[in-house]
PDB file of C-alpha atoms in Angstrom:
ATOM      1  CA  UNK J 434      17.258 119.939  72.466  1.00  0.00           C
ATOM      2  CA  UNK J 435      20.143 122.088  70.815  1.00  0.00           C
ATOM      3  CA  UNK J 436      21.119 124.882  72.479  1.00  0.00           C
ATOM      4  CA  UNK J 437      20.389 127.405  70.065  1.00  0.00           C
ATOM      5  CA  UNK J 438      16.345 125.827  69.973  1.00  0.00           C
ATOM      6  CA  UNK J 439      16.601 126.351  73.302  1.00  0.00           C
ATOM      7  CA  UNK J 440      17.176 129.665  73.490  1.00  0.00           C
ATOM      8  CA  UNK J 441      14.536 130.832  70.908  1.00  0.00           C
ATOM      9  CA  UNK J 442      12.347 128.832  72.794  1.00  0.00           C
ATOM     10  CA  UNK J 443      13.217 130.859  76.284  1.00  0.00           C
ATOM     11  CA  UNK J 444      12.971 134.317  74.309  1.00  0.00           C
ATOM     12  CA  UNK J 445       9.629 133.252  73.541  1.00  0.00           C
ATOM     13  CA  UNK J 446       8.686 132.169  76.870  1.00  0.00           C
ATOM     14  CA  UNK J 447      10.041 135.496  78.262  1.00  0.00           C
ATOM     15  CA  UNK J 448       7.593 137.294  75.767  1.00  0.00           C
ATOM     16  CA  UNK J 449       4.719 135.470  76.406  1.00  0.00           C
ATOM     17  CA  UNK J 450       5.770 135.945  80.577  1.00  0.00           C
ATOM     18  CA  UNK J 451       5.671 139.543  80.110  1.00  0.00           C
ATOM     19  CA  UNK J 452       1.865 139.429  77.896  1.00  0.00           C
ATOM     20  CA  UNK J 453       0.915 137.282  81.181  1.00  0.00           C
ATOM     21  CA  UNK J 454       2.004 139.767  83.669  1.00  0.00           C
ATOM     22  CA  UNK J 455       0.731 142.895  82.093  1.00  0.00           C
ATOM     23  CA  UNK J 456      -2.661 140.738  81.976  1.00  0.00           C
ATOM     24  CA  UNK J 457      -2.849 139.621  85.373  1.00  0.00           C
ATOM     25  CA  UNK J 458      -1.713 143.298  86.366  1.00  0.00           C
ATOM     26  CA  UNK J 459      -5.151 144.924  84.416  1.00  0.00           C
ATOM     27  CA  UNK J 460      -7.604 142.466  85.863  1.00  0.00           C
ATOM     28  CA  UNK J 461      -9.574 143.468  88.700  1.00  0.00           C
ATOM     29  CA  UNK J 462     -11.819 140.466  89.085  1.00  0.00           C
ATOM     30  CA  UNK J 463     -14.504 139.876  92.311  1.00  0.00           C
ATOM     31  CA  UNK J 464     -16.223 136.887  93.157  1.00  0.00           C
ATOM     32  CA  UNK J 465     -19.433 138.742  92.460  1.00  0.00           C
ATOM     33  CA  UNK J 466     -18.281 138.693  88.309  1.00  0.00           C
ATOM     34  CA  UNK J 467     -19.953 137.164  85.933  1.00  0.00           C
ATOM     35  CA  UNK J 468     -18.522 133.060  85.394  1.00  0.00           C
ATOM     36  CA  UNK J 469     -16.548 134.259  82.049  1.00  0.00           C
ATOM     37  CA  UNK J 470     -14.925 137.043  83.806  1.00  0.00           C
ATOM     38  CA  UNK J 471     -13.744 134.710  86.605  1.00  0.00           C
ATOM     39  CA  UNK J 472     -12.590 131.735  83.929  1.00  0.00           C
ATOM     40  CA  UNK J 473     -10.683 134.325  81.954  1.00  0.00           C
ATOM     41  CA  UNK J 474      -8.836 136.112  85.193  1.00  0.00           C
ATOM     42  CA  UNK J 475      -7.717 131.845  86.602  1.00  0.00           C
ATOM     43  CA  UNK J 476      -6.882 131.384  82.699  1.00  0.00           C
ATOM     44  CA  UNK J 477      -4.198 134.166  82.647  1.00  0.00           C
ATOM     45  CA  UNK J 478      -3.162 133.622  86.753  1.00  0.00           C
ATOM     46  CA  UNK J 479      -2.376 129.311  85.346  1.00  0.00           C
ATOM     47  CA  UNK J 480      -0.727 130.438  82.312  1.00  0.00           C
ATOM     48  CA  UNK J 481       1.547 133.171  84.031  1.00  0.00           C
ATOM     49  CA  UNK J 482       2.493 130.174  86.333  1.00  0.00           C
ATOM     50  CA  UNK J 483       3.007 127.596  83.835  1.00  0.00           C
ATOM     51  CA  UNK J 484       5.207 130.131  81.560  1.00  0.00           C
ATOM     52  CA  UNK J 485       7.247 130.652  84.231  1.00  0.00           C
ATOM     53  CA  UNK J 486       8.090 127.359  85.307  1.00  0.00           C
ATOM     54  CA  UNK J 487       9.093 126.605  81.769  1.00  0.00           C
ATOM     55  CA  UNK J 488      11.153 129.296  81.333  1.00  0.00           C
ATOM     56  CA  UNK J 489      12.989 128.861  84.737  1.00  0.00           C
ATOM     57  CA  UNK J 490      13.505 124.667  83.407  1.00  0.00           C
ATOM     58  CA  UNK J 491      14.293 125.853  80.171  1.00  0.00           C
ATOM     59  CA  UNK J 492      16.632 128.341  81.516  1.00  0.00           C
ATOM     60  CA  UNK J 493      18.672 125.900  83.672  1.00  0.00           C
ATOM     61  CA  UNK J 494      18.361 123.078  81.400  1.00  0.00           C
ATOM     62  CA  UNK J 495      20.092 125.744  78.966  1.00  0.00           C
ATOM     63  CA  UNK J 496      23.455 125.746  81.134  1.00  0.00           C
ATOM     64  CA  UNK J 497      23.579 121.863  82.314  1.00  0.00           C
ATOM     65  CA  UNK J 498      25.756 119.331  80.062  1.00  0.00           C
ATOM     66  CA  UNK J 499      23.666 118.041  77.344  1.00  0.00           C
ATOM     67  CA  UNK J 500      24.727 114.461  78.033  1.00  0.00           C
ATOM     68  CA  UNK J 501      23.673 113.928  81.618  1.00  0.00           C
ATOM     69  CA  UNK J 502      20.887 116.669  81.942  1.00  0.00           C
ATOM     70  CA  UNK J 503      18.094 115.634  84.336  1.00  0.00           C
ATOM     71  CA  UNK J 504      15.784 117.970  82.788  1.00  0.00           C
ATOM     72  CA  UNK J 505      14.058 116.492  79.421  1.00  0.00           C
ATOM     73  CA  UNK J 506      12.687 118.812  76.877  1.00  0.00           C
ATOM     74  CA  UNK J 507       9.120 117.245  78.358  1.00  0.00           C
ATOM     75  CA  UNK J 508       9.397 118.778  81.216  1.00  0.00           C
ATOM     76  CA  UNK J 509      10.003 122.603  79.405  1.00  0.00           C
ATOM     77  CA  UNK J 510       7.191 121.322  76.400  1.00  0.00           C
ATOM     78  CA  UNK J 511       3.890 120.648  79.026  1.00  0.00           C
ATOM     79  CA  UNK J 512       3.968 123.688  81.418  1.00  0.00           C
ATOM     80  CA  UNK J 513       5.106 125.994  78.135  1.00  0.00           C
ATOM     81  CA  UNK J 514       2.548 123.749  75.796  1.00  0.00           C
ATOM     82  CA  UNK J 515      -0.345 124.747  78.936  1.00  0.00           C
ATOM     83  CA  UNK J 516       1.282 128.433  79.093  1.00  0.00           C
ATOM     84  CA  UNK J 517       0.494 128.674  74.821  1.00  0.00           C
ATOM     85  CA  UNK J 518      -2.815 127.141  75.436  1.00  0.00           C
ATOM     86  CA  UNK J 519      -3.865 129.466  78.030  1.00  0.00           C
ATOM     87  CA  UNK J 520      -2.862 132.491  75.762  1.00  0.00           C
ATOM     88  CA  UNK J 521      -5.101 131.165  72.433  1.00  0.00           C
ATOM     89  CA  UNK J 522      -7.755 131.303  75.095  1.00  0.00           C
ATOM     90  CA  UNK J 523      -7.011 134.961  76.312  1.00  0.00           C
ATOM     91  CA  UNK J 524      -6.711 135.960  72.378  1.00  0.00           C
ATOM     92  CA  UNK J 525     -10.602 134.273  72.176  1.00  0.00           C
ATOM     93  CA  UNK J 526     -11.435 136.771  74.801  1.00  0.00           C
ATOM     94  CA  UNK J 527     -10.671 139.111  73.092  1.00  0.00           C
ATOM     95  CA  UNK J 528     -12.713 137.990  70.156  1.00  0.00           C
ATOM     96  CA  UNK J 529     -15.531 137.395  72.969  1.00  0.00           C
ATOM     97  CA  UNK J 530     -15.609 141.217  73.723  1.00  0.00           C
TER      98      UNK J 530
END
């Protein structure tokens, strides 16, 4: 992937790591919650986690050698692909409430 791609791609994984923190940060969940409550809370907690594993590939993938770089755009694509999916799913929530 071209550099510049890459770095859009990172600003918008740094955006969507910050709407993932703040989220996680306003939950206060117990096991005692109702089965939507606890879905929603593991939904933001997996896509805080998957966000920030592709923006820490993407970042370092950012400043290796485009030739012989071990990291393929795959490996950024999934966890931020999963980190997208998990936000649609938080927006629903919102739409649930």
């Amino acid at each position: 992937m071209p550099s510049a791609e890459m770095v859009s791609l990172i600003s918008f994984l740094a955006v969507l790591l910050i709407f993932f923190s703040i989220d996680v940060r306003a939950r206060e969940s117990a096991e005692t919650d109702p089965w939507h409550v606890q879905l929603f809370g593991w939904t933001s907690r997996v896509g805080g986690v998957s966000t920030a594993l592709a923006l820490t590939l993407g970042w370092v993938d950012l400043f290796l050698p485009d030739e012989s770089s071990p990291i393929h755009v795959a490996f950024v694509a999934f966890p931020g692909s999963l980190g997208v999916l998990c936000a649609i799913v938080l927006g629903l929530e919102m739409l649930w409430r």
